Structures are given as C-alpha cells and as structure tokens.
mmCIF file of C-alpha atoms in Angstrom:
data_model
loop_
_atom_site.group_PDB
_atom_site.id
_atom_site.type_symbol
_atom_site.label_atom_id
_atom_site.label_comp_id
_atom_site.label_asym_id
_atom_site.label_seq_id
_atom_site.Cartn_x
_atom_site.Cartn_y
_atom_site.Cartn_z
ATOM 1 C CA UNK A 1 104.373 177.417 -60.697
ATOM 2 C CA UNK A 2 104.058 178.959 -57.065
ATOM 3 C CA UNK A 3 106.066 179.980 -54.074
ATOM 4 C CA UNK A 4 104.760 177.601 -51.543
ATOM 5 C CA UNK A 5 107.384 177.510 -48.923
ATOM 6 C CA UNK A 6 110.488 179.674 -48.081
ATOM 7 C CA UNK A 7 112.594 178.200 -45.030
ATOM 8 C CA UNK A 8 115.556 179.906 -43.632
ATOM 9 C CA UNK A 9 118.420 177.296 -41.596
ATOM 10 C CA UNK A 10 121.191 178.753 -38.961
ATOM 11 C CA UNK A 11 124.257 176.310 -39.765
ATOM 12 C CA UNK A 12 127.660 176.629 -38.409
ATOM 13 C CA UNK A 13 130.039 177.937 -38.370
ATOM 14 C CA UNK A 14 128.181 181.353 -38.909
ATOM 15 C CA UNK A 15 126.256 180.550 -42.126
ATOM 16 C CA UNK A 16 122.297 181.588 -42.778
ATOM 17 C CA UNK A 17 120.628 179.251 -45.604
ATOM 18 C CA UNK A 18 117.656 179.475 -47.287
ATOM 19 C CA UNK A 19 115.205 177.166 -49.263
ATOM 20 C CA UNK A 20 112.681 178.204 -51.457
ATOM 21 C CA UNK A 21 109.894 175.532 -52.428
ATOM 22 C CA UNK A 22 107.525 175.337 -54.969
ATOM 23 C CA UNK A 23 104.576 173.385 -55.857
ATOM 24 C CA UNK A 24 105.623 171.705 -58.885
ATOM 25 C CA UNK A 25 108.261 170.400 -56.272
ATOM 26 C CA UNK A 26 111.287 172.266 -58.031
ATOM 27 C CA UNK A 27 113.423 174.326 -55.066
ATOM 28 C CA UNK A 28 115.768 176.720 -55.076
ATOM 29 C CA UNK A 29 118.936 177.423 -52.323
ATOM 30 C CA UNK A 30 120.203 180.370 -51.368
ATOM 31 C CA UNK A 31 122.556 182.303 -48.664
ATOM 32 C CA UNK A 32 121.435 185.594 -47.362
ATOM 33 C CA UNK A 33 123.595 186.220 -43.713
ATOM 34 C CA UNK A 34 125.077 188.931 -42.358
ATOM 35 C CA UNK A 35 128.246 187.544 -40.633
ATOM 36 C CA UNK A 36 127.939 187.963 -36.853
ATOM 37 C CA UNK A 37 123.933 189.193 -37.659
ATOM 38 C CA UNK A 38 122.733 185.774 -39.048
ATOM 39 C CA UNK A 39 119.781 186.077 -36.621
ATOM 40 C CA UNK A 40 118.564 189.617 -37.648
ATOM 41 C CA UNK A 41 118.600 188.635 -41.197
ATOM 42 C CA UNK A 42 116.611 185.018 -40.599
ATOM 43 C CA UNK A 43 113.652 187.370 -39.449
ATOM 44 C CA UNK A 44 114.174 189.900 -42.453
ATOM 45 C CA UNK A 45 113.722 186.553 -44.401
ATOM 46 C CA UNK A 46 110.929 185.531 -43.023
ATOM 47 C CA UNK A 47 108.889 189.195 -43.166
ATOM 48 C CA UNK A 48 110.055 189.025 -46.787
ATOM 49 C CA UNK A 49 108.733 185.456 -47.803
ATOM 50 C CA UNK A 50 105.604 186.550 -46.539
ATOM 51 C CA UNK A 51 105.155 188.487 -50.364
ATOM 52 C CA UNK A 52 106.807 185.637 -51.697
ATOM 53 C CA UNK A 53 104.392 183.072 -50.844
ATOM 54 C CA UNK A 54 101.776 182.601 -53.791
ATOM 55 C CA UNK A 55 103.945 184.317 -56.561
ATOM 56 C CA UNK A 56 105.352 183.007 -59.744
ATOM 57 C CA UNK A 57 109.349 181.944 -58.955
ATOM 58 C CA UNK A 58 110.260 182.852 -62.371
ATOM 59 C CA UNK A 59 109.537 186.806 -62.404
ATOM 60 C CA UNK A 60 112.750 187.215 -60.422
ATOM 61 C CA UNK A 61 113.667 191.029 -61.342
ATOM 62 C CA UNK A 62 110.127 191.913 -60.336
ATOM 63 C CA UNK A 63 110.461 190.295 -57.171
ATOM 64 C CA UNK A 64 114.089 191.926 -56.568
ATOM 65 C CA UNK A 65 111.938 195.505 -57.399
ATOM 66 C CA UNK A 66 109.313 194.659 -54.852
ATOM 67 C CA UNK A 67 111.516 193.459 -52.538
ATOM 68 C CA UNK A 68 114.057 195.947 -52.689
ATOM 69 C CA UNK A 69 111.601 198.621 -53.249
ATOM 70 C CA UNK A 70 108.481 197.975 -51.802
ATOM 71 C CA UNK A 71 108.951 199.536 -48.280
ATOM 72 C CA UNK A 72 109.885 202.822 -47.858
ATOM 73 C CA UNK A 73 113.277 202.548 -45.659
ATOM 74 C CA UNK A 74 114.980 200.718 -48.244
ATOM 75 C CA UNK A 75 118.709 199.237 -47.834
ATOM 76 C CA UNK A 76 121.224 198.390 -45.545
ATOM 77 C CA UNK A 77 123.264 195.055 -45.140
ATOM 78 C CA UNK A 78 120.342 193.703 -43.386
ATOM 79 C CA UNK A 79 117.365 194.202 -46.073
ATOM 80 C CA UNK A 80 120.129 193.371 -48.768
ATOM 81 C CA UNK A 81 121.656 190.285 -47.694
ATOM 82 C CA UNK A 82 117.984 188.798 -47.378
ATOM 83 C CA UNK A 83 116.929 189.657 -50.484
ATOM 84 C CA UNK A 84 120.513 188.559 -51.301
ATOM 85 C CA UNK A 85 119.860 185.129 -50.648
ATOM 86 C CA UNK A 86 116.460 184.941 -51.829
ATOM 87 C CA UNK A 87 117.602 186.053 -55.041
ATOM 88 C CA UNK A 88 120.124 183.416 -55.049
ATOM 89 C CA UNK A 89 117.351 180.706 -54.534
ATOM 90 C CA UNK A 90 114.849 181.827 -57.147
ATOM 91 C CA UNK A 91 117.554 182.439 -60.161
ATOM 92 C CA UNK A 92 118.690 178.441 -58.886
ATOM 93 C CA UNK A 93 115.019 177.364 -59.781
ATOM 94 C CA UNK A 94 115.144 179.528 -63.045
ATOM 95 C CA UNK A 95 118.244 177.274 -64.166
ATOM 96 C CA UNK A 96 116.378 173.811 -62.668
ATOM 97 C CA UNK A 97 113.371 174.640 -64.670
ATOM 98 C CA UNK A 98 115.072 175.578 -67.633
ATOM 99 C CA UNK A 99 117.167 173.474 -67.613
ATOM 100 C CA UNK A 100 120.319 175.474 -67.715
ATOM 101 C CA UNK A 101 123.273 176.674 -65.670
ATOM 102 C CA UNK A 102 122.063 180.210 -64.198
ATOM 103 C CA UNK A 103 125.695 181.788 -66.163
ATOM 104 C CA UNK A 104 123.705 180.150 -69.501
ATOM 105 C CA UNK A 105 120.505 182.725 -68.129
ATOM 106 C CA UNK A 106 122.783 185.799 -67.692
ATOM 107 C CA UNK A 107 123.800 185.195 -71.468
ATOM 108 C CA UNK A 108 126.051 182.952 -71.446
ATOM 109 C CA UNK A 109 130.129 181.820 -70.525
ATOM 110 C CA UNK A 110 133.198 183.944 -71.201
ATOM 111 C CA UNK A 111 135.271 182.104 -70.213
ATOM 112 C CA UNK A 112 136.262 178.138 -69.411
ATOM 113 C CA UNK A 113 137.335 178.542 -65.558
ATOM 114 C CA UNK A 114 137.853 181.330 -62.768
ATOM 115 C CA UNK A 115 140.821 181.521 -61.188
ATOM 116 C CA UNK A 116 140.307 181.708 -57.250
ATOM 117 C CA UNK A 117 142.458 182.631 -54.381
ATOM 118 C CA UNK A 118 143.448 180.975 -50.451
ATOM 119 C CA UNK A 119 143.103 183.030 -47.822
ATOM 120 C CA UNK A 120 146.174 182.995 -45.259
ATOM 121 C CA UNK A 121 145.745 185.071 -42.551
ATOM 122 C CA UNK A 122 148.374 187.653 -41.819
ATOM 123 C CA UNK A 123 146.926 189.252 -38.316
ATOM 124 C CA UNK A 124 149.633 186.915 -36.539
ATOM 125 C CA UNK A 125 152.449 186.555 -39.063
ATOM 126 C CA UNK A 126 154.195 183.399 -37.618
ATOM 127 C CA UNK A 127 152.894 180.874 -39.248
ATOM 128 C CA UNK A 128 152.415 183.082 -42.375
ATOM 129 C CA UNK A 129 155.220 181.324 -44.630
ATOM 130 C CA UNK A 130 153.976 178.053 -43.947
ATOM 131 C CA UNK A 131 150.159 178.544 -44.654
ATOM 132 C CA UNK A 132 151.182 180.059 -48.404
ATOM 133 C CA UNK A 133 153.750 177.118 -48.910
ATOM 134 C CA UNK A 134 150.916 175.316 -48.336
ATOM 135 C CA UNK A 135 149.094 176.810 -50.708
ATOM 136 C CA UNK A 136 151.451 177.083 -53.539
ATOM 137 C CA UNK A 137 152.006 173.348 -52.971
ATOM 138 C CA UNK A 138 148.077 172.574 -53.246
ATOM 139 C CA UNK A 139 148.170 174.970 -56.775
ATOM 140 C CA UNK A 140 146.557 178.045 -56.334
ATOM 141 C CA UNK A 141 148.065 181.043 -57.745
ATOM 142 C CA UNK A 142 146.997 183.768 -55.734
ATOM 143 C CA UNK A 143 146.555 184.266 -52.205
ATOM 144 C CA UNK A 144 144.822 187.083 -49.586
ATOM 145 C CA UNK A 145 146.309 188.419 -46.780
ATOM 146 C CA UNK A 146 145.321 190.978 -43.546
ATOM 147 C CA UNK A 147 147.991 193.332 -43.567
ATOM 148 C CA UNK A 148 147.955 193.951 -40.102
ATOM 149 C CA UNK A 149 146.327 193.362 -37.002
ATOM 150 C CA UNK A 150 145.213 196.349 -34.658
ATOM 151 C CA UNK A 151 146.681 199.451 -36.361
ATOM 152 C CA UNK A 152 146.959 202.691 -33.847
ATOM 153 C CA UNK A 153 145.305 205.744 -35.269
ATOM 154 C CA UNK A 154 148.944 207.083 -35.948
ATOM 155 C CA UNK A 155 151.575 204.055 -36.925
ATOM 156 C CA UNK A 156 154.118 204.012 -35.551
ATOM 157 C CA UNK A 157 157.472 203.130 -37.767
ATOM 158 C CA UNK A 158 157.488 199.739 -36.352
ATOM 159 C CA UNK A 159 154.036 198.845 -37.110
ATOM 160 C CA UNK A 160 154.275 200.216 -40.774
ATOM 161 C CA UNK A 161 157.660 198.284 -41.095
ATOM 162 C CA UNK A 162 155.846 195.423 -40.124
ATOM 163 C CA UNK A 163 152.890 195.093 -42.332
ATOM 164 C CA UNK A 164 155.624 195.409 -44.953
ATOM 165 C CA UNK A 165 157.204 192.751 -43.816
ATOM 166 C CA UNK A 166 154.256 190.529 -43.530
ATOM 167 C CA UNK A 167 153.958 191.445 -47.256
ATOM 168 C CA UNK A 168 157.479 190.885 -48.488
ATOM 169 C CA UNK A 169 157.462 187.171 -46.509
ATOM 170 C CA UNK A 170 154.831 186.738 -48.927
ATOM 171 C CA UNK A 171 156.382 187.453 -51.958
ATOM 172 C CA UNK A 172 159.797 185.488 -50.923
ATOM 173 C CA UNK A 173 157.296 182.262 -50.959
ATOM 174 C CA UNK A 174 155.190 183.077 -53.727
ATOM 175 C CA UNK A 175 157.919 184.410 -56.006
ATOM 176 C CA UNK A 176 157.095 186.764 -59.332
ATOM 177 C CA UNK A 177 154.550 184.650 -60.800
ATOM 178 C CA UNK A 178 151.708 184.372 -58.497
ATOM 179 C CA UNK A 179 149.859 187.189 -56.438
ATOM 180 C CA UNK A 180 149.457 188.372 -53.107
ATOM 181 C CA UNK A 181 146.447 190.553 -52.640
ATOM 182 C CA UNK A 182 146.327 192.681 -49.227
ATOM 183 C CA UNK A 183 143.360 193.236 -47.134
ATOM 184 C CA UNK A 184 143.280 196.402 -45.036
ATOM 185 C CA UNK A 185 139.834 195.568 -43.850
ATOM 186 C CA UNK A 186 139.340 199.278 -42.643
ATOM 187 C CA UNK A 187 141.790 199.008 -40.224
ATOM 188 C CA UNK A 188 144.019 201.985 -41.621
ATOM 189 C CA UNK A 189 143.378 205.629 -41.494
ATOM 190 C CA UNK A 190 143.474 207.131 -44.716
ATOM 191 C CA UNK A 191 147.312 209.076 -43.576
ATOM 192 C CA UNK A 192 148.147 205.528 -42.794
ATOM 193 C CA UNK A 193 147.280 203.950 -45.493
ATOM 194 C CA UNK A 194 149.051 206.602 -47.939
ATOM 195 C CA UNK A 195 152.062 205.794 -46.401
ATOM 196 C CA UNK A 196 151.872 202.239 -46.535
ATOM 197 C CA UNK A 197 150.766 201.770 -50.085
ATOM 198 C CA UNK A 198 153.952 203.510 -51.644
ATOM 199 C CA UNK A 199 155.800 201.221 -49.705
ATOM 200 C CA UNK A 200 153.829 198.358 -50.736
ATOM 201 C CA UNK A 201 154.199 198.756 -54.118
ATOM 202 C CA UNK A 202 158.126 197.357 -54.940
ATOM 203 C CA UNK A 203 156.196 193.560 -53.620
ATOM 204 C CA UNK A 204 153.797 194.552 -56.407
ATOM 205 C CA UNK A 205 150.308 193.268 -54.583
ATOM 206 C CA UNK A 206 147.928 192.424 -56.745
ATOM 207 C CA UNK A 207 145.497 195.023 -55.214
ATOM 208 C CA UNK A 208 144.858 196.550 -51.908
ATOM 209 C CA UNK A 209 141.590 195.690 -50.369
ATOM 210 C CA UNK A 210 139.410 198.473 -47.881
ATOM 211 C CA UNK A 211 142.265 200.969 -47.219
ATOM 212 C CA UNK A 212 139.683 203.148 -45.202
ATOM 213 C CA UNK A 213 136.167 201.739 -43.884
ATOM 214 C CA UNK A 214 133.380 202.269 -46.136
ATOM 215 C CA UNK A 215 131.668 205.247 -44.259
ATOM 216 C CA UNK A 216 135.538 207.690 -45.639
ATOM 217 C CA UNK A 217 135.183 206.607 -49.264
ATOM 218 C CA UNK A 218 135.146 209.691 -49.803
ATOM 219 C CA UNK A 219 138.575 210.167 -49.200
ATOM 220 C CA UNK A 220 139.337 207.413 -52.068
ATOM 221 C CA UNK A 221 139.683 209.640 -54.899
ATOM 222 C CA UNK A 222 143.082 211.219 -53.073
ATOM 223 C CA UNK A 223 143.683 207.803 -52.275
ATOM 224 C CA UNK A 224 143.426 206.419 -55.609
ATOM 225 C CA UNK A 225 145.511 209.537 -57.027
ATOM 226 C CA UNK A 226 148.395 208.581 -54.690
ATOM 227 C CA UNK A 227 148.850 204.848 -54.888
ATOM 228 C CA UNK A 228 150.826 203.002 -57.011
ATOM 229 C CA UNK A 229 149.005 200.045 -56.209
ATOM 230 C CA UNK A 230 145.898 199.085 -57.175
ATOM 231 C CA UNK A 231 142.941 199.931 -54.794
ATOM 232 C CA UNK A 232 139.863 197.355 -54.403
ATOM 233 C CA UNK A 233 136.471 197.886 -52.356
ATOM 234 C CA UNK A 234 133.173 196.601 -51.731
ATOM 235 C CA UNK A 235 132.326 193.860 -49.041
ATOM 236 C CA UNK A 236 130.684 196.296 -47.538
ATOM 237 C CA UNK A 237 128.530 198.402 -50.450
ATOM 238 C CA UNK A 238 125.037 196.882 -51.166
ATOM 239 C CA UNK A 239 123.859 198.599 -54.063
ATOM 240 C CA UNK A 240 125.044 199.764 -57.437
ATOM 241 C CA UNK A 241 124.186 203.455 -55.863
ATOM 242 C CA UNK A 242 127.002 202.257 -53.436
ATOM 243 C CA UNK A 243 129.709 201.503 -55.712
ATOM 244 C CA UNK A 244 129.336 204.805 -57.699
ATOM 245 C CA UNK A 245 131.882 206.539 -55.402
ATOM 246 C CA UNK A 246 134.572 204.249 -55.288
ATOM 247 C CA UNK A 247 134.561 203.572 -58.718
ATOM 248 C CA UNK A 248 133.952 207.718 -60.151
ATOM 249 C CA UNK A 249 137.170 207.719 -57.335
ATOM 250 C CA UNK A 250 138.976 205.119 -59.655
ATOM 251 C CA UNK A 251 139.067 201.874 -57.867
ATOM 252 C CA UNK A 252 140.499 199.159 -59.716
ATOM 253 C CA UNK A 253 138.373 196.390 -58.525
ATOM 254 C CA UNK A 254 134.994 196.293 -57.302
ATOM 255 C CA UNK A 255 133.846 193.578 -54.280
ATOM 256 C CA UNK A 256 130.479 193.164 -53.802
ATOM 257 C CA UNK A 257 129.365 190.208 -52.269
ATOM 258 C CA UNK A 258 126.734 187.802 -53.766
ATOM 259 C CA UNK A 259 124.865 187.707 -49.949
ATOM 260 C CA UNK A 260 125.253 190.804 -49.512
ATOM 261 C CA UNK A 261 124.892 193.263 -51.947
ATOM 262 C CA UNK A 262 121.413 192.057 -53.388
ATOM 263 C CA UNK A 263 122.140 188.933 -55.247
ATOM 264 C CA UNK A 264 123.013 187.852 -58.439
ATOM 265 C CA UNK A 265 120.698 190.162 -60.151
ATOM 266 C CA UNK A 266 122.454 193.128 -58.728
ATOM 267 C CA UNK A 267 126.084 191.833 -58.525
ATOM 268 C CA UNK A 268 125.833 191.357 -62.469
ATOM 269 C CA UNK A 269 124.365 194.874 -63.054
ATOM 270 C CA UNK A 270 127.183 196.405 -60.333
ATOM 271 C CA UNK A 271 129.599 194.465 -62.808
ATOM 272 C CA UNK A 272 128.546 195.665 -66.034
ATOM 273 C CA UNK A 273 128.720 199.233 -63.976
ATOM 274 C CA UNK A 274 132.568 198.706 -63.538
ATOM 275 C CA UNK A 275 133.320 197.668 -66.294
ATOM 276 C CA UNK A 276 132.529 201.391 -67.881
ATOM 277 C CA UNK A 277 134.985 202.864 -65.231
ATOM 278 C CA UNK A 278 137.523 200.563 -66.549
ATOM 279 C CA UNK A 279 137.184 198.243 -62.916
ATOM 280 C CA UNK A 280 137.280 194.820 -62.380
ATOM 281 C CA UNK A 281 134.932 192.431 -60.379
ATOM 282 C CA UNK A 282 136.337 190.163 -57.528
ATOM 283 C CA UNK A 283 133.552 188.797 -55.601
ATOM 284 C CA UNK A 284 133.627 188.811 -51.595
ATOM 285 C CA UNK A 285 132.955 185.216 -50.210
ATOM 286 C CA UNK A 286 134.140 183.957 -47.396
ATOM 287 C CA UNK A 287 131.478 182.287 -46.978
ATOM 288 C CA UNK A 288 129.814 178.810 -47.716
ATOM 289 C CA UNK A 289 129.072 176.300 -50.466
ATOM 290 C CA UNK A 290 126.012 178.414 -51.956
ATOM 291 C CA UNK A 291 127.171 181.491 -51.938
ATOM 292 C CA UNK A 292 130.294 180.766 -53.486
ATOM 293 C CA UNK A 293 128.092 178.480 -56.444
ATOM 294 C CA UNK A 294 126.275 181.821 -57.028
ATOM 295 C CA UNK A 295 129.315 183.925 -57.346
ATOM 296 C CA UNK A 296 130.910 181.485 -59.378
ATOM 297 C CA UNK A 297 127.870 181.426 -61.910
ATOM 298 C CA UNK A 298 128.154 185.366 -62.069
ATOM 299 C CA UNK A 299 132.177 185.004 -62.520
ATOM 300 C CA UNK A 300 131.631 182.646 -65.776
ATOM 301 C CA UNK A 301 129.086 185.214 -67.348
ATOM 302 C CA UNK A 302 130.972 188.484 -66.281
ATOM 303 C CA UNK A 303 133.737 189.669 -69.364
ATOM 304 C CA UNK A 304 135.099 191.838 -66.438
ATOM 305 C CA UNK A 305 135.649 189.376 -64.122
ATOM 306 C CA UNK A 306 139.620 189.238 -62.083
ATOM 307 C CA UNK A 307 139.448 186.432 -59.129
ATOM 308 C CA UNK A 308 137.052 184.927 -56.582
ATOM 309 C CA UNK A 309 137.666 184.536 -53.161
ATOM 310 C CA UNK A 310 136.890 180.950 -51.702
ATOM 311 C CA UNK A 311 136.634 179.721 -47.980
ATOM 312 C CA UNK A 312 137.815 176.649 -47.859
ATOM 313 C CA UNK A 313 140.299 176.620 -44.990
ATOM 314 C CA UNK A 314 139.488 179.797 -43.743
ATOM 315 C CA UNK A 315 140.114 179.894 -39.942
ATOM 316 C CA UNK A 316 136.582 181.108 -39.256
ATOM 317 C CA UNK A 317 135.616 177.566 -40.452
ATOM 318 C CA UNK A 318 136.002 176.154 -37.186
ATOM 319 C CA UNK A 319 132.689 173.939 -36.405
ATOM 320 C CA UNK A 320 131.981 173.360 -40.756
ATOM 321 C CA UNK A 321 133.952 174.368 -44.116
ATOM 322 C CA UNK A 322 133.132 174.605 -47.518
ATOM 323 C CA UNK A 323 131.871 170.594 -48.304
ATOM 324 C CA UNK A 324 130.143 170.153 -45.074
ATOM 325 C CA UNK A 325 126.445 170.526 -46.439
ATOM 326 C CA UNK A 326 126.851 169.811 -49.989
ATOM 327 C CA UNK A 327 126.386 166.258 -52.104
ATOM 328 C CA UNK A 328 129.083 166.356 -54.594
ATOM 329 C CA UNK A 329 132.130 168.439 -54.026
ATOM 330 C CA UNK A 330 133.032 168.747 -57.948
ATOM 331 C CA UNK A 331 132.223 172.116 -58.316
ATOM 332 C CA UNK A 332 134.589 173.407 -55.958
ATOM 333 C CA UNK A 333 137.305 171.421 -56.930
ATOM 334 C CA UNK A 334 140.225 173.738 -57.508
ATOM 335 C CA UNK A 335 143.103 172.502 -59.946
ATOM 336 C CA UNK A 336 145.584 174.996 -60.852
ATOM 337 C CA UNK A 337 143.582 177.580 -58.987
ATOM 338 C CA UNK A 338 140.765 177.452 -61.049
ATOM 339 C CA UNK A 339 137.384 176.394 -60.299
ATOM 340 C CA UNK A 340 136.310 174.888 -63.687
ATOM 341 C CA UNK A 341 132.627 175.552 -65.130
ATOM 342 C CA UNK A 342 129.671 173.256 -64.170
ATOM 343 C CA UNK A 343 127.166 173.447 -66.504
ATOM 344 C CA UNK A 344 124.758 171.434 -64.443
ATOM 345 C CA UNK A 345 121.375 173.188 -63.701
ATOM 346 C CA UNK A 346 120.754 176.270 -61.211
ATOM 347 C CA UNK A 347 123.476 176.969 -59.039
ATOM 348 C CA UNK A 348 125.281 173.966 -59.850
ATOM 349 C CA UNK A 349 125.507 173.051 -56.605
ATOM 350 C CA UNK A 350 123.411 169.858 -54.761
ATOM 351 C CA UNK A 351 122.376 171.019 -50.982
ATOM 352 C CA UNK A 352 122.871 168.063 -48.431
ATOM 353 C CA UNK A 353 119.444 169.001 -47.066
ATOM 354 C CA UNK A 354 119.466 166.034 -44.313
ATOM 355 C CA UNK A 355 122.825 167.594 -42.975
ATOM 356 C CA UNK A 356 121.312 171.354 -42.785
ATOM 357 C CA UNK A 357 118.615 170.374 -41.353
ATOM 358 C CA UNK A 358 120.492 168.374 -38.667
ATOM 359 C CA UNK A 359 122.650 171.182 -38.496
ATOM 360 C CA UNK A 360 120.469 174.081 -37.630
ATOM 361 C CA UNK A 361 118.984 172.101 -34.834
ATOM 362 C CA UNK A 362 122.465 173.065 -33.358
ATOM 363 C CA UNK A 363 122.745 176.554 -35.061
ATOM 364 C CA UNK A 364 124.964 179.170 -33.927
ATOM 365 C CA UNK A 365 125.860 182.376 -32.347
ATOM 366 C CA UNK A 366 128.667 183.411 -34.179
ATOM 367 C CA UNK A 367 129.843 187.808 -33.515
ATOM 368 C CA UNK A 368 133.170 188.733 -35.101
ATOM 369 C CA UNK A 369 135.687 189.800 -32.199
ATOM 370 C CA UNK A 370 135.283 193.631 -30.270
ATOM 371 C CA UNK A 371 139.267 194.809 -30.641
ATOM 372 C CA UNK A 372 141.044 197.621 -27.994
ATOM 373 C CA UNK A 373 144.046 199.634 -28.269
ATOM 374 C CA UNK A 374 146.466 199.770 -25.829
ATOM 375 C CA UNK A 375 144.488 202.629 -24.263
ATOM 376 C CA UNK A 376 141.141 200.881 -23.813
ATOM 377 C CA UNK A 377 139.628 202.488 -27.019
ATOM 378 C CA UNK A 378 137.968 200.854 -29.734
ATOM 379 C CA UNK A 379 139.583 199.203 -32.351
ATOM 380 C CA UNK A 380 139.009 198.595 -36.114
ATOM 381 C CA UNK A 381 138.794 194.665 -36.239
#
C-alpha cells in the first residue's frame, strides 16, 4: 500500500483538516491547525506530503522520525501541529486496515469510558451560573472555566476578589461532587498567580490550568511548591523535551494537545513520561470532530489518563461545532459525562467528506483577539 494523495481542507469555524489517500483506496483523517495560523500550517502540510507521497502508510513511527527529524530546524507549533495531523491520519488507516480501533494498536483499553468536561466561559461572568446549570442539567460532571479576563501586571484587590468570585459562583452551582477546573491561560504573572491560588484553594478546583505562559515555566517549580492546588500545563508544549520542565517542576497534569504536540504517537509517549513523575494526562481540544476522535483513542489506552476537554458549545464555534462534518454523531455522545468507547476501526470517527469539501470552498480567516490594558499596552489574551 502507497501514499497517493494527501489533501489539506480550511473549514470553519477555524479548523485545518487533512486527508490522506492511498491506493488500495483505504484513507485516513486527520487535524493538524494552529488556531488563528490554520493557513501557515496548510503549507507546512503540503511541503511535508511531498515525502509522504510514494511511502508505505503503515511505517508510521518512521515517518513521525523523518518528519520530525528530517530537516535541521526542527519544532515549533507550526512543524508540530502538521505532523500532528498527519500522524492522526496515518494511525486512522493503521486501525481501517487492521481492522481495529487505533486504542486496540496502542495495546489496548483501560478503561470502559472517559469522562469529559463543558467549557463555560468565565471572561464575562454574567451569564456564568446559567451556562454551568446548563451543564449540570445536560450531565457532565466537570466543567472549565477562564478565571479572568485582562489581568493588569499587578492585581489589584478587586480584580483578585473577582476571579474568586467567578470561581466560588461555580462551586455554589456545581456543589461538592462535580469539578470546576480553572484556566489561567497565561494571563497571570507568576506574583499574581501565587496569590490567587491560595485563595483558590477552599473552592477546591480540580486543577489550575497555565498559571504563567509557557516561555516562565521556569518559574513553576516555586509555583508548584506554593500551591495548594493542583497545577496543569501543556497546550502550548510540542514535544516530550517540552514537558520535561513542568513536570521535573511537579505539575499535576500534563496537556498536550493531539494537533499540536506531534500526534498520537507523541501524546502517548508524553503520557507514559508523566506518568513516572506521578502526573496525569488531560488532553487540550477545543477543537473539532477529529481531533477530539484521536484524543479520545489515546484517553482509552492511557492508565494515566484524568479528563478530556470537548468543544461542543464552545463559543468559538460560531460558523460550525463539533457534528457539523461528521456522519454519525455516536461517538461523541456524552451520557453522564462520559464519552463511551467505540471500537469501530481507525479513529472511530466517519468524515462527512461532501460537507468539508463544500466547506472549505468557504474556508476561513479565523485570528484569536489582540487585548490592551487600560494604558494602551499589550495584553495577555
């Protein structure tokens, strides 16, 4: 079997597919984007499919090697979130020509279903106690939240007060026995944070997510020594190299992203990497159908799995959401918060080809918003 085609497809609302065809007519989908850079990493695609074309589908970890490794400026969430997503598409045509569910190919379930969370906002608090009613009353168990909005370099009383507030609205809704986990999303010095988390921690979050941007995780290991909550990390780390800081630092949970941080072939090695510093794994997706079928195939296979992160509803889903380009929604049918385990082939997920198609004749343009302080300067968003 050969590589005969690799296609890449802009859909909305800010999603980058790819399809990967052979010529014994089995193909493979997968999702390598860079949200806000979908365009950059459609041509990273296309320079890589250009090695692709002729090879064997089925000597994926080779391919990763090459791919990864076979120019000398290696890295970066560009090159990773293409070979991300062409990962994603050839361990889909292992499981079709095999015959198996790709967690079967990693060696097999560990467990019966993954318990997923809603997102629910939190820049804007107003309508904060109505979107987690809402998702209590649907069944999930767990829910993320943005602790803040803009956060000044120095918070102020008020604006610490508040993003405990925010938190605490929360927990009145959700009560003792479900979870609120708290994104920081970078936003936060590392002073800031400090001072936040041990006031965080009588709501009992279920971890804090990016207390400082990527580029100070250095400054984790203090960080980690003086919370009382649980730290996570990792949207933003694209190799196992990556994660070595935060988790020597002591994160509790590591968040690499199936699109981003090399595929499924790396996710599951950065996995079985926590799991010796005692860490858990909580995929990053808020993304779309095939990206979440691949982190959902690592999630079944991983012992040290925690809780996956879905989209569906997520306000960036403005133009498309999570069912728009898929054939049968079963697999991300959520009962009890849980997403149960598919064992059909691949991914487990069936691509509405006819409506990609149709939909990147539209594409998009999607950038994430530029935020200012007061003052005019630049602002973590």
């Amino acid at each position: 079997m050969k590589i005969t085609r690799v296609e890449t497809f802009l859909v909305p609302p800010r999603w980058l597919f790819c399809r990967v065809e052979t010529d014994e007519g089995v193909t493979g989908w997968g999702e390598p984007v860079v949200e806000g850079r979908a365009e950059l990493v459609r041509t990273a695609v296309d320079v890589l499919a250009e090695y692709l074309l002729g090879q064997d589908p089925l000597r994926i970890q080779d391919h990763w090697q090459v791919l990864t490794k076979g120019g000398f400026y290696r890295g970066g969430p560009v090159l990773s979130s293409a070979v991300a997503g062409l990962d994603q598409a050839l361990w889909d045509i292992a499981g079709k020509t095999y015959g198996a569910p790709v967690h079967a190919l990693l060696g097999g379930p560990v467990r019966d279903r993954v318990r997923v969370y809603a997102w629910v906002g939190g820049d804007e608090p107003a309508e904060l106690t109505e979107q987690i009613t809402e998702q209590v009353e649907a069944g999930f168990t767990a829910v993320k939240m943005n602790g803040a909005g803009r956060v000044g370099p120095a918070a102020t009383m008020a604006e610490t007060a508040a993003v405990v507030a925010r938190v605490a609205a929360a927990r009145d809704v959700l009560g003792p026995d479900r979870d609120v986990a708290v994104d920081f999303h970078g936003r936060f010095t590392a002073a800031n944070a400090r001072r936040v988390l041990n006031e965080l921690a009588p709501l009992h979050p279920l971890f804090v997510e990016e207390p400082v941007v990527p580029e100070q995780n250095h400054l984790l290991p203090r960080l980690v020594e003086a919370s009382p909550v649980p730290l996570a990390t990792g949207e933003r780390l694209y190799s196992r190299a990556e994660f070595l800081t935060p988790l020597t630092a002591g994160v509790a949970v590591a968040q690499p992203d199936l699109s981003h941080a090399g595929g499924i072939s790396e996710v599951h090695r950065i996995a079985s990497l926590a799991e010796t510093y005692g860490a858990h794994l909580a995929p990053h997706c808020p993304l779309g159908p095939i990206a979440l079928a691949a982190s959902l195939q690592v999630a079944f296979a991983t012992p040290n799995f925690l809780i996956q992160e879905q989209s569906r509803g997520i306000h960036y889903n403005k133009d498309a959401d999570l069912l728009s380009y898929v054939v049968d929604p079963e697999p991300f049918r959520f009962v009890d918060g849980h997403a149960s385990r598919v064992d059909a082939p691949g991914l487990g997920v069936t691509v509405d080809e006819a409506a990609v198609r149709a939909a990147d004749r539209a594409g998009h343009a999607w950038r994430n918003p530029v935020w200012r302080h007061a003052d005019g300067s630049f602002a973590e968003w």
